Amino acid sequence: MEIIWYHPSQSAATWIYGLQQRLPQARVRAWQPGDDGPADYALVRSPPAEMLQGRTGLRGVFALGAGVDEILKQLQQYPDMLPEEVPLFRLEDTGMAQQMQEYAVHSVLSWFRRFDDYRLQQQQHCWQPLPAYPRNSFTLGILGAGVLGRSVAEALKPWGFPVRVWSRSPKQIAGVTSFAGPEALHDFLQGTRVLINLLPSTAETINLINHDFFQQLPHGAFFLNIARGAQVVEEDLLAALNSGQLKAAALDVFQVEPLPESHPLWSHPRVTLTPHNAAVTLIDEAIDYIARAIDQHQAGEIPQGRVDRQRGY
């Protein structure tokens, strides 16, 4: 079995060693330009089109991340890069869920306990206790109820806040209110005090979170984006922050990355930024999943994480 690997920024050595330890029957190599040798499986992040084009023996492609929007965007430009019959898989968790939970819990508790307000008061040398927010009306709304959205909902439940999710289809999560479909989005937003975006990146979600979207939230709501920057109209986000419609935002992803030095989000007093690292791929966990999935695929089974290219996840 032949496996080719490509990542634009990571070292191949750890991946190759780990895969060979778990799949001793496989020969694993880092793909280089001009390599058109045999390959049964490809492990990729933002692969050059030439890596995959014309590979008639390819049995599956594994994206080295939870999102596959980069590959799907490439397929729009190079439709022959990956034939429809070749399955595409993504990393559904592999350690990312716990990292997302940590990020979300930290952000929610910081806002609920008003640490953002106290940081601003500290800069002014102001000693002033602030009224507490009522817990029973500090409703947390999660956009997206897939593996990561569900895990974040589960992590937030023990803190006693009302938790709700919105997704394309109804979800059953104990103790969590589920809203489904476009017709339920308005009701979901109206009662949401903290909006957490964990939607997959699809044609339907690009620029979804805009002025009209923010206006449906209660005045003074909070916004956490740990999904994709392309889903948010940043000019509308800034306007909502400046008007007070949004009280604060924590942002890990942006329309352009790295965020340009001149972008006003850098210096906004109500914005907390991180450099797209809310959840990073943990190599050992990812290799475990990929090795297990390849064994399942070789045995004629369908591994978890197969992407529906029409839906985008």
XYZ file of C-alpha atoms in Angstrom:
313
model
C 0.000 0.000 0.000
C 1.365 3.405 -1.044
C 0.576 6.605 0.902
C 1.589 10.114 -0.126
C 1.616 13.064 2.291
C 1.671 16.827 1.803
C 1.378 19.776 4.180
C 2.604 23.276 3.268
C 4.028 24.084 6.695
C 4.537 20.931 8.781
C 7.472 18.537 8.786
C 6.826 15.181 7.149
C 9.112 13.149 9.421
C 6.756 12.800 12.412
C 3.780 11.944 10.209
C 5.686 9.376 8.169
C 7.166 7.691 11.234
C 3.809 7.545 13.011
C 1.976 6.146 9.998
C 4.595 3.484 9.382
C 4.418 2.421 13.027
C 0.661 1.985 12.794
C 0.502 0.702 9.214
C 3.627 -1.444 8.814
C 2.343 -2.771 5.501
C 2.341 0.728 4.003
C 5.046 2.710 2.268
C 4.657 6.371 3.153
C 6.397 9.237 1.393
C 6.252 13.014 1.348
C 5.018 14.149 -2.054
C 7.349 16.362 -4.085
C 6.622 18.177 -7.366
C 7.011 15.747 -10.228
C 6.135 12.697 -8.117
C 3.556 10.781 -10.158
C 4.332 7.388 -8.653
C 1.640 5.000 -7.407
C -0.532 6.080 -4.483
C -3.472 4.366 -2.808
C -4.145 7.125 -0.262
C -3.234 10.798 -0.016
C -2.990 12.809 3.223
C -3.129 16.499 2.410
C -3.501 20.096 3.504
C -3.953 22.622 0.658
C -2.411 20.240 -1.901
C -1.157 21.475 -5.287
C -3.559 20.283 -7.996
C -0.792 18.320 -9.701
C -0.411 16.133 -6.620
C -3.811 14.515 -7.138
C -4.570 14.993 -10.836
C -4.417 11.893 -12.996
C -4.036 9.392 -10.144
C -6.249 6.594 -11.397
C -5.379 4.240 -8.526
C -6.227 6.616 -5.692
C -8.619 5.003 -3.197
C -9.115 7.856 -0.729
C -7.953 11.311 0.356
C -7.672 12.460 3.973
C -7.742 16.180 4.751
C -5.383 17.009 7.606
C -7.929 19.166 9.420
C -11.592 19.416 10.395
C -12.444 21.644 7.436
C -12.268 20.721 3.757
C -13.219 24.107 2.300
C -9.724 24.634 0.876
C -9.887 21.370 -1.078
C -13.459 21.983 -2.243
C -12.456 25.461 -3.430
C -9.588 23.918 -5.397
C -12.004 21.433 -6.948
C -14.067 24.319 -8.297
C -10.997 25.500 -10.165
C -9.661 22.037 -11.051
C -12.692 19.699 -11.305
C -10.497 16.825 -12.468
C -8.227 17.057 -9.424
C -10.236 14.463 -7.523
C -12.825 12.266 -9.255
C -16.229 12.060 -7.551
C -15.803 8.347 -6.867
C -12.697 8.911 -4.736
C -13.869 9.460 -1.144
C -12.699 12.508 0.788
C -12.383 12.284 4.575
C -11.875 14.937 7.258
C -10.693 14.854 10.855
C -13.888 15.072 12.912
C -12.208 15.382 16.300
C -8.719 13.908 16.935
C -8.227 16.091 20.001
C -9.751 19.256 18.555
C -13.027 18.963 20.478
C -11.358 19.379 23.871
C -9.459 22.437 22.642
C -12.687 23.995 21.350
C -14.335 23.286 24.694
C -11.514 25.037 26.546
C -11.706 28.093 24.298
C -15.489 28.373 24.539
C -15.663 27.845 28.310
C -12.925 30.423 28.870
C -14.661 33.023 26.699
C -18.126 32.462 28.156
C -16.956 32.593 31.774
C -14.851 35.682 31.099
C -17.891 37.520 29.747
C -20.289 36.161 32.360
C -18.021 37.217 35.243
C -17.441 40.554 33.461
C -13.665 40.161 33.354
C -13.669 42.062 30.056
C -15.252 45.046 31.818
C -12.829 44.780 34.714
C -9.855 44.774 32.333
C -11.081 48.066 30.874
C -11.617 49.473 34.374
C -8.108 48.407 35.329
C -6.682 50.496 32.494
C -8.544 53.479 33.966
C -7.458 52.674 37.563
C -11.144 52.334 38.380
C -12.149 50.274 41.434
C -15.857 49.623 40.879
C -17.675 46.318 41.479
C -20.172 45.640 38.698
C -23.620 43.983 38.889
C -23.597 40.283 38.067
C -25.424 38.917 35.035
C -28.334 36.578 35.854
C -27.237 33.061 34.965
C -30.695 31.877 33.916
C -30.921 34.482 31.143
C -27.312 34.256 29.962
C -28.327 31.979 27.095
C -25.600 30.373 25.017
C -26.411 29.684 21.372
C -24.177 27.458 19.256
C -24.346 27.664 15.472
C -23.588 24.170 14.241
C -24.237 20.925 16.087
C -21.764 18.538 14.490
C -19.029 16.762 16.436
C -17.382 19.991 17.604
C -20.610 21.925 18.212
C -22.069 19.086 20.230
C -18.896 18.743 22.312
C -18.900 22.469 23.124
C -22.561 22.270 24.149
C -21.770 19.349 26.462
C -18.866 21.258 28.029
C -21.005 24.331 28.724
C -24.009 22.529 30.208
C -22.495 21.897 33.671
C -22.095 25.642 34.262
C -25.862 26.054 34.510
C -26.462 28.368 31.546
C -29.358 27.752 29.146
C -27.761 26.159 26.069
C -29.249 25.969 22.578
C -27.973 24.844 19.177
C -28.977 25.600 15.615
C -28.284 23.256 12.713
C -29.691 22.155 9.383
C -31.521 19.215 10.937
C -32.830 18.641 14.492
C -30.355 17.299 17.043
C -31.071 15.423 20.225
C -28.723 16.585 22.994
C -29.906 16.074 26.553
C -30.439 19.374 28.318
C -29.924 21.420 25.145
C -32.664 23.110 23.095
C -32.407 22.341 19.387
C -33.429 24.684 16.553
C -33.289 23.432 12.982
C -33.590 24.887 9.515
C -33.703 28.443 8.140
C -37.213 29.025 9.467
C -36.000 28.561 13.064
C -32.923 30.790 12.830
C -34.689 34.008 13.871
C -36.138 32.468 17.023
C -32.757 30.945 17.848
C -30.980 34.294 17.530
C -33.586 36.354 19.405
C -32.983 34.555 22.669
C -29.205 34.084 22.365
C -26.997 36.218 24.638
C -23.696 34.567 23.628
C -23.435 33.422 20.015
C -20.791 30.774 19.312
C -20.060 30.014 15.670
C -19.056 26.421 14.878
C -20.672 26.108 11.453
C -18.912 24.242 8.651
C -17.684 26.364 5.765
C -20.079 25.884 2.840
C -21.524 28.018 0.068
C -24.551 28.661 2.306
C -22.509 29.873 5.296
C -20.137 32.289 3.515
C -20.962 35.824 4.766
C -23.968 34.409 6.626
C -23.181 36.365 9.786
C -23.877 39.945 8.728
C -25.716 43.103 9.824
C -29.182 41.522 9.714
C -27.869 38.538 11.627
C -26.407 40.633 14.451
C -29.551 42.785 14.658
C -31.606 39.723 15.564
C -29.553 39.127 18.704
C -30.478 40.863 21.982
C -28.785 44.249 22.364
C -25.423 43.827 24.102
C -24.876 40.230 22.998
C -21.487 38.545 22.759
C -19.968 36.806 19.730
C -17.396 34.007 19.606
C -16.073 32.809 16.235
C -14.008 29.629 16.244
C -15.204 28.290 12.892
C -14.247 30.180 9.708
C -13.577 33.855 9.074
C -15.281 33.802 5.675
C -18.633 33.320 7.405
C -18.549 36.796 8.972
C -18.888 40.178 7.247
C -16.227 41.984 9.241
C -17.480 45.507 8.432
C -20.865 44.533 9.883
C -19.190 42.981 12.918
C -17.288 46.203 13.591
C -20.458 48.273 13.157
C -22.319 46.033 15.636
C -19.490 46.416 18.164
C -19.301 50.179 17.718
C -23.055 50.612 18.125
C -23.215 48.424 21.237
C -25.425 45.844 19.535
C -22.540 43.512 20.323
C -20.848 44.111 23.657
C -17.748 42.083 22.862
C -16.275 39.509 20.482
C -13.622 36.822 20.700
C -12.260 35.932 17.270
C -9.916 33.164 16.206
C -10.529 33.304 12.429
C -10.736 36.082 9.866
C -11.567 36.831 6.236
C -7.853 37.360 5.498
C -5.185 35.526 7.485
C -2.870 36.628 8.924
C -5.028 39.583 9.870
C -3.562 42.672 8.128
C -1.642 44.948 10.503
C -3.868 47.909 9.678
C -7.143 46.083 10.377
C -9.259 47.885 13.035
C -10.039 44.613 14.820
C -6.482 44.601 16.194
C -7.071 47.660 18.347
C -10.765 47.453 19.134
C -11.172 47.573 22.940
C -13.993 45.028 22.907
C -12.269 42.416 20.743
C -10.011 39.555 21.804
C -7.960 37.940 19.019
C -6.080 34.693 18.629
C -4.161 33.523 15.509
C -6.410 30.688 14.240
C -5.313 28.283 16.942
C -8.519 27.634 18.880
C -8.004 23.974 17.994
C -4.960 22.637 16.203
C -4.481 19.185 14.707
C -2.868 16.896 17.276
C -0.602 14.691 15.221
C -0.731 11.476 17.272
C -4.526 11.548 17.514
C -4.821 12.358 13.810
C -2.514 9.505 12.833
C -4.493 7.107 15.041
C -7.706 8.070 13.242
C -6.208 7.909 9.750
C -4.570 4.527 10.330
C -7.810 3.124 11.746
C -9.826 4.613 8.877
C -7.495 3.162 6.235
C -7.752 -0.290 7.840
C -11.549 0.038 7.807
C -11.575 1.208 4.198
C -9.303 -1.651 3.160
C -11.766 -4.025 4.805
C -14.679 -2.598 2.799
C -16.135 -0.500 5.621
C -16.980 3.224 5.490
C -14.888 5.169 8.025
C -16.253 8.115 9.984
C -15.519 11.536 8.581
C -16.471 10.954 4.951
C -17.293 14.286 3.312
C -20.463 14.935 1.355
C -19.069 17.227 -1.316
C -22.474 18.769 -2.034
C -23.004 19.738 1.602
C -19.370 20.725 2.087
C -18.690 18.626 5.205
